[in-house]
Coordinates of N, CA and C in Angstrom, one line a residue:
X1 N 1.3 -15.1 54.4 CA 0.4 -14.8 53.3 C 1.1 -13.8 52.4
X2 N 1.7 -12.7 52.9 CA 2.4 -11.7 52.1 C 3.5 -12.4 51.3
X3 N 4.3 -13.3 51.8 CA 5.3 -14.0 51.1 C 4.8 -14.7 49.9
X4 N 3.7 -15.4 50.1 CA 3.0 -16.2 49.1 C 2.5 -15.3 47.9
X5 N 1.9 -14.1 48.3 CA 1.5 -13.2 47.3 C 2.7 -12.6 46.5
X6 N 3.8 -12.3 47.1 CA 5.0 -11.8 46.5 C 5.5 -12.8 45.5
X7 N 5.6 -14.0 45.9 CA 6.1 -15.1 45.0 C 5.2 -15.3 43.8
X8 N 3.9 -15.3 44.1 CA 2.9 -15.5 43.0 C 3.0 -14.3 42.0
X9 N 3.1 -13.1 42.5 CA 3.3 -11.9 41.7 C 4.5 -12.0 40.8
X10 N 5.6 -12.5 41.4 CA 6.9 -12.7 40.6 C 6.7 -13.7 39.6
X11 N 6.0 -14.8 39.9 CA 5.8 -15.9 39.0 C 4.9 -15.4 37.8
X12 N 3.9 -14.6 38.0 CA 3.1 -14.1 37.0 C 3.9 -13.2 36.1
X13 N 4.7 -12.3 36.7 CA 5.6 -11.4 36.0 C 6.5 -12.1 35.1
X14 N 7.1 -13.2 35.5 CA 8.1 -14.0 34.9 C 7.4 -14.7 33.6
X15 N 6.2 -15.2 33.8 CA 5.5 -15.8 32.8 C 5.1 -14.9 31.7
X16 N 4.6 -13.7 32.1 CA 4.2 -12.6 31.2 C 5.5 -12.2 30.3
X17 N 6.6 -12.0 31.0 CA 7.8 -11.6 30.4 C 8.2 -12.7 29.4
X18 N 8.1 -13.9 29.7 CA 8.5 -15.0 28.8 C 7.5 -15.1 27.7
X19 N 6.3 -14.9 27.8 CA 5.3 -14.9 26.7 C 5.6 -13.7 25.7
X20 N 5.9 -12.5 26.3 CA 6.2 -11.4 25.4 C 7.5 -11.7 24.6
X21 N 8.5 -12.3 25.3 CA 9.7 -12.6 24.5 C 9.4 -13.7 23.4
X22 N 8.6 -14.6 23.8 CA 8.3 -15.7 22.8 C 7.6 -15.1 21.6
X23 N 6.7 -14.1 21.8 CA 6.0 -13.5 20.7 C 7.0 -12.7 19.8
X24 N 8.1 -12.2 20.4 CA 9.0 -11.3 19.6 C 10.3 -12.0 19.1
X25 N 10.5 -13.2 19.4 CA 11.8 -13.8 19.0 C 11.9 -13.9 17.5
X26 N 10.8 -13.8 16.7 CA 10.8 -13.8 15.3 C 11.3 -12.5 14.7
X27 N 11.4 -11.4 15.6 CA 11.7 -10.1 15.1 C 13.0 -9.6 15.5
X28 N 13.7 -8.9 14.6 CA 15.0 -8.4 14.9 C 15.0 -7.2 15.8
X29 N 16.0 -6.9 16.6 CA 16.0 -5.8 17.5 C 16.8 -4.6 16.9
X30 N 16.6 -3.4 17.5 CA 17.4 -2.3 17.0 C 18.9 -2.6 17.0
X31 N 19.4 -3.2 18.1 CA 20.8 -3.5 18.2 C 21.2 -4.5 17.1
X32 N 20.4 -5.5 16.8 CA 20.8 -6.4 15.8 C 20.7 -5.8 14.3
X33 N 19.8 -4.8 14.2 CA 19.8 -4.1 12.9 C 21.0 -3.3 12.8
X34 N 21.5 -2.6 13.8 CA 22.6 -1.7 13.7 C 23.9 -2.7 13.5
X35 N 24.0 -3.8 14.1 CA 25.1 -4.7 13.9 C 25.1 -5.2 12.4
X36 N 23.9 -5.4 11.9 CA 23.9 -5.9 10.5 C 24.4 -4.8 9.5
X37 N 23.9 -3.6 9.8 CA 24.3 -2.4 9.0 C 25.8 -2.2 9.1
X38 N 26.4 -2.3 10.3 CA 27.8 -2.3 10.4 C 28.5 -3.3 9.6
X39 N 28.0 -4.5 9.6 CA 28.5 -5.6 8.8 C 28.4 -5.3 7.3
X40 N 27.3 -4.6 6.8 CA 27.2 -4.2 5.5 C 28.3 -3.2 5.2
X41 N 28.5 -2.2 6.0 CA 29.5 -1.2 5.8 C 30.9 -1.9 5.5
X42 N 31.3 -2.7 6.4 CA 32.6 -3.4 6.3 C 32.7 -4.1 5.0
X43 N 31.6 -4.9 4.7 CA 31.6 -5.7 3.5 C 31.6 -4.9 2.2
X44 N 30.8 -3.8 2.2 CA 30.8 -2.9 1.0 C 32.1 -2.2 0.8
X45 N 32.9 -1.9 1.8 CA 34.2 -1.3 1.7 C 35.2 -2.3 1.1
X46 N 35.0 -3.5 1.4 CA 35.9 -4.7 0.9 C 35.5 -5.1 -0.5
X47 N 34.2 -5.3 -0.8 CA 33.9 -5.9 -2.1 C 32.3 -5.6 -2.3
X48 N 32.1 -4.4 -2.9 CA 30.7 -4.0 -3.1 C 29.9 -5.1 -4.0
X49 N 30.5 -5.5 -5.1 CA 29.8 -6.5 -5.9 C 29.4 -7.8 -5.2
X50 N 30.3 -8.3 -4.4 CA 30.0 -9.5 -3.6 C 28.9 -9.3 -2.6
X51 N 29.1 -8.1 -1.9 CA 28.1 -7.7 -0.9 C 26.7 -7.6 -1.5
X52 N 26.6 -6.9 -2.7 CA 25.3 -6.8 -3.3 C 24.7 -8.1 -3.7
X53 N 25.5 -9.0 -4.2 CA 25.0 -10.4 -4.6 C 24.6 -11.1 -3.4
X54 N 25.3 -11.0 -2.2 CA 24.9 -11.7 -1.0 C 23.6 -11.2 -0.5
X55 N 23.4 -9.8 -0.5 CA 22.2 -9.2 0.0 C 21.0 -9.7 -0.9
X56 N 21.2 -9.7 -2.1 CA 20.1 -10.1 -3.1 C 19.7 -11.6 -2.9
X57 N 20.7 -12.4 -2.5 CA 20.4 -13.9 -2.2 C 20.1 -14.1 -0.8
X58 N 20.2 -13.2 0.1 CA 20.0 -13.4 1.5 C 21.1 -14.2 2.1
X59 N 22.3 -14.2 1.6 CA 23.4 -15.0 2.1 C 24.4 -14.2 2.9
X60 N 25.4 -14.8 3.4 CA 26.5 -14.2 4.1 C 26.0 -13.4 5.4
X61 N 25.0 -13.9 6.0 CA 24.5 -13.2 7.2 C 23.7 -12.0 6.9
X62 N 23.3 -11.8 5.7 CA 22.5 -10.6 5.4 C 21.0 -10.9 5.3
X63 N 20.5 -11.8 6.0 CA 19.1 -12.1 6.2 C 19.0 -12.8 7.6
X64 N 18.2 -12.1 8.5 CA 18.0 -12.7 9.8 C 16.5 -12.3 10.2
X65 N 15.7 -13.3 10.1 CA 14.3 -13.1 10.5 C 13.7 -12.0 9.6
X66 N 13.3 -10.9 10.2 CA 12.8 -9.8 9.5 C 13.8 -8.7 9.2
X67 N 15.0 -8.9 9.5 CA 16.1 -8.0 9.2 C 16.8 -8.3 7.9
X68 N 17.0 -7.3 7.1 CA 17.7 -7.5 5.8 C 18.2 -6.1 5.4
X69 N 19.4 -6.0 4.8 CA 19.8 -4.7 4.2 C 19.3 -4.5 2.8
X70 N 19.3 -3.3 2.4 CA 19.0 -2.8 1.0 C 20.0 -1.7 0.8
X71 N 20.5 -1.6 -0.5 CA 21.4 -0.5 -0.9 C 21.0 0.0 -2.2
X72 N 21.3 1.3 -2.4 CA 21.1 2.0 -3.6 C 22.5 2.3 -4.1
X73 N 22.7 2.3 -5.4 CA 24.0 2.5 -6.0 C 24.2 4.0 -6.2
X74 N 25.5 4.4 -6.6 CA 25.8 5.8 -6.8 C 24.8 6.5 -7.8
X75 N 24.1 5.8 -8.6 CA 23.1 6.5 -9.5 C 21.7 6.6 -8.8
X76 N 21.6 6.2 -7.6 CA 20.4 6.4 -6.8 C 19.4 5.3 -6.9
X77 N 19.7 4.3 -7.7 CA 18.7 3.2 -7.9 C 19.0 2.0 -7.0
X78 N 18.0 1.3 -6.5 CA 18.2 0.2 -5.6 C 18.9 -0.9 -6.4
X79 N 20.0 -1.4 -5.9 CA 20.7 -2.5 -6.5 C 20.7 -3.7 -5.7
X80 N 20.4 -3.6 -4.4 CA 20.5 -4.8 -3.4 C 19.2 -4.7 -2.6
X81 N 18.4 -5.8 -2.7 CA 17.2 -5.9 -1.9 C 16.8 -7.4 -2.0
X82 N 16.3 -7.9 -0.9 CA 15.9 -9.4 -1.1 C 14.6 -9.6 -1.9
X83 N 13.9 -8.5 -2.2 CA 12.7 -8.5 -3.0 C 13.1 -8.0 -4.5
X84 N 13.2 -8.9 -5.4 CA 13.7 -8.5 -6.8 C 12.8 -7.3 -7.4
X85 N 11.6 -7.3 -7.0 CA 10.7 -6.2 -7.5 C 11.1 -4.8 -7.1
X86 N 12.0 -4.7 -6.1 CA 12.4 -3.4 -5.6 C 13.8 -3.0 -6.2
X87 N 14.4 -3.9 -6.9 CA 15.7 -3.6 -7.6 C 15.4 -2.7 -8.8
X88 N 16.2 -1.6 -8.9 CA 15.9 -0.7 -10.0 C 15.1 0.6 -9.7
X89 N 14.3 0.5 -8.6 CA 13.6 1.7 -8.2 C 14.5 2.8 -7.8
X90 N 14.1 4.0 -8.1 CA 14.9 5.2 -7.7 C 14.7 5.5 -6.3
X91 N 15.7 5.3 -5.4 CA 15.5 5.4 -4.0 C 14.8 6.6 -3.5
X92 N 15.2 7.8 -4.0 CA 14.7 9.1 -3.5 C 13.2 9.3 -3.9
X93 N 12.6 8.4 -4.8 CA 11.3 8.6 -5.2 C 10.4 7.7 -4.4
X94 N 10.9 6.8 -3.5 CA 10.1 5.8 -2.8 C 9.3 6.5 -1.7
X95 N 8.0 6.2 -1.6 CA 7.1 6.7 -0.6 C 6.4 5.5 0.1
X96 N 6.0 5.8 1.3 CA 5.3 4.7 2.1 C 3.8 4.9 1.8
X97 N 3.0 4.1 2.4 CA 1.5 4.1 2.1 C 0.8 5.4 2.6
X98 N 1.5 6.1 3.4 CA 0.9 7.4 3.9 C 1.4 8.6 3.0
X99 N 2.2 8.3 2.1 CA 2.7 9.3 1.2 C 4.1 9.9 1.6
X100 N 4.6 9.5 2.7 CA 5.9 10.0 3.3 C 7.0 9.5 2.3
X101 N 7.8 10.5 1.8 CA 8.9 10.2 0.9 C 10.1 9.8 1.7
X102 N 10.0 8.6 2.3 CA 11.2 8.1 3.1 C 12.4 7.8 2.3
X103 N 12.2 7.5 1.0 CA 13.4 7.3 0.2 C 14.2 8.5 0.0
X104 N 13.7 9.7 0.0 CA 14.4 10.9 -0.1 C 15.2 11.1 1.2
X105 N 14.7 10.7 2.3 CA 15.4 10.8 3.6 C 16.6 9.8 3.5
X106 N 16.4 8.6 3.0 CA 17.5 7.6 2.8 C 18.6 8.3 2.0
X107 N 18.1 8.9 0.8 CA 19.2 9.4 -0.2 C 20.0 10.5 0.4
X108 N 19.6 11.2 1.5 CA 20.3 12.2 2.1 C 21.4 11.8 3.1
X109 N 21.6 10.4 3.2 CA 22.5 9.9 4.2 C 24.0 10.4 3.9
X110 N 24.7 10.4 4.9 CA 26.2 10.8 4.8 C 27.1 9.7 5.2
X111 N 28.3 9.7 4.7 CA 29.4 8.8 5.1 C 29.6 8.8 6.6
X112 N 29.9 7.6 7.1 CA 30.3 7.5 8.5 C 29.3 8.0 9.5
X113 N 28.0 8.1 9.2 CA 27.0 8.5 10.1 C 25.7 7.7 9.9
X114 N 25.2 7.1 11.0 CA 23.9 6.3 10.9 C 22.8 7.2 11.3
X115 N 21.8 7.3 10.5 CA 20.7 8.1 10.9 C 19.4 7.2 10.8
X116 N 18.4 7.6 11.5 CA 17.1 6.8 11.6 C 16.1 7.5 10.8
X117 N 15.4 6.7 10.0 CA 14.2 7.2 9.2 C 13.0 6.3 9.6
X118 N 11.9 6.8 10.0 CA 10.7 6.1 10.4 C 9.7 6.2 9.2
X119 N 9.1 5.0 8.9 CA 8.1 5.0 7.8 C 7.3 3.7 8.0
X120 N 6.2 3.6 7.1 CA 5.3 2.5 7.2 C 5.6 1.4 6.1
X121 N 5.7 0.1 6.6 CA 6.1 -0.9 5.6 C 5.6 -2.3 6.2
X122 N 5.2 -3.1 5.3 CA 4.7 -4.4 5.8 C 5.9 -5.3 6.1
X123 N 5.6 -6.1 7.2 CA 6.7 -7.1 7.5 C 6.7 -8.2 6.5
X124 N 7.9 -8.9 6.4 CA 7.9 -10.0 5.5 C 6.9 -11.0 5.9
X125 N 6.3 -11.7 5.0 CA 5.3 -12.7 5.3 C 4.0 -12.4 4.6
X126 N 3.0 -13.2 5.1 CA 1.7 -13.1 4.5 C 0.8 -11.8 4.8
X127 N 1.0 -11.3 6.0 CA 0.3 -10.2 6.5 C 0.9 -8.9 5.8
X128 N 0.2 -8.3 4.9 CA 0.7 -7.2 4.2 C 0.3 -5.8 4.7
X129 N -0.2 -5.8 5.9 CA -0.6 -4.5 6.6 C 0.7 -3.8 6.9
X130 N 0.8 -2.5 6.5 CA 2.0 -1.7 6.9 C 2.0 -1.5 8.4
X131 N 3.2 -1.5 9.0 CA 3.5 -1.2 10.4 C 4.7 -0.3 10.4
X132 N 4.9 0.3 11.6 CA 6.0 1.2 11.7 C 7.3 0.5 11.6
X133 N 8.2 1.0 10.8 CA 9.5 0.5 10.7 C 10.5 1.7 10.8
X134 N 11.7 1.3 11.3 CA 12.8 2.3 11.5 C 13.9 1.8 10.6
X135 N 14.3 2.7 9.6 CA 15.5 2.3 8.8 C 16.7 3.0 9.4
X136 N 17.7 2.2 9.7 CA 19.0 2.8 10.0 C 19.8 2.9 8.7
X137 N 20.2 4.1 8.4 CA 20.7 4.5 7.1 C 22.1 5.1 7.2
X138 N 23.0 4.7 6.2 CA 24.3 5.3 6.1 C 24.8 5.3 4.6
X139 N 25.7 6.1 4.3 CA 26.3 6.1 3.1 C 27.7 5.4 3.2
X140 N 28.1 4.5 2.3 CA 29.4 3.9 2.3 C 29.8 3.7 0.9
X141 N 31.0 4.2 0.6 CA 31.7 4.1 -0.7 C 30.8 4.5 -1.9
X142 N 29.9 5.5 -1.6 CA 29.0 6.0 -2.7 C 27.7 5.3 -2.7
X143 N 27.5 4.3 -2.0 CA 26.2 3.6 -1.9 C 25.4 4.0 -0.6
X144 N 24.1 4.0 -0.7 CA 23.3 4.3 0.5 C 22.7 2.9 0.9
X145 N 23.1 2.6 2.1 CA 22.6 1.2 2.6 C 21.7 1.4 3.9
X146 N 20.7 0.5 4.0 CA 19.8 0.6 5.1 C 19.5 -0.8 5.6
X147 N 19.3 -0.9 6.9 CA 18.8 -2.1 7.6 C 17.7 -1.5 8.5
X148 N 16.5 -2.1 8.3 CA 15.4 -1.6 9.1 C 14.9 -2.6 10.1
X149 N 14.3 -2.2 11.1 CA 13.7 -3.1 12.1 C 12.3 -2.5 12.4
X150 N 11.4 -3.4 12.8 CA 10.0 -3.1 13.0 C 9.8 -2.7 14.4
X151 N 9.0 -1.7 14.7 CA 8.7 -1.3 16.1 C 7.7 -2.2 16.7

């Protein structure tokens, strides 16, 4: 009886784990966000104009489920974002729905260091309710670039 109960408990745990994974496969992980940001850094060092174009078009591996990069130029304005409505916004002035000035935190990024900034932002898609998002931020060649993942 004890063996049967243990096997049943293991089966239930495996099914629950699979169900949780199935619910989250559409979302990027913190490790995937960091890898994408590292790719942005390499690409921006090689060819900023090409990288900005690829980000804006979601090409070159710069769009994966709910992961995407965004960059502000040396003048502090967004130049790369998959949502054209966000291009031209002054990064340091951007606030979330709670009033948190997360753009100012982005704007204080430094070269060769990745920092985390938490804020509220809607996931891509039809549901526009803001959820907690963590932006991984760095400065590269005078640009501030971010890849965020949702918690």
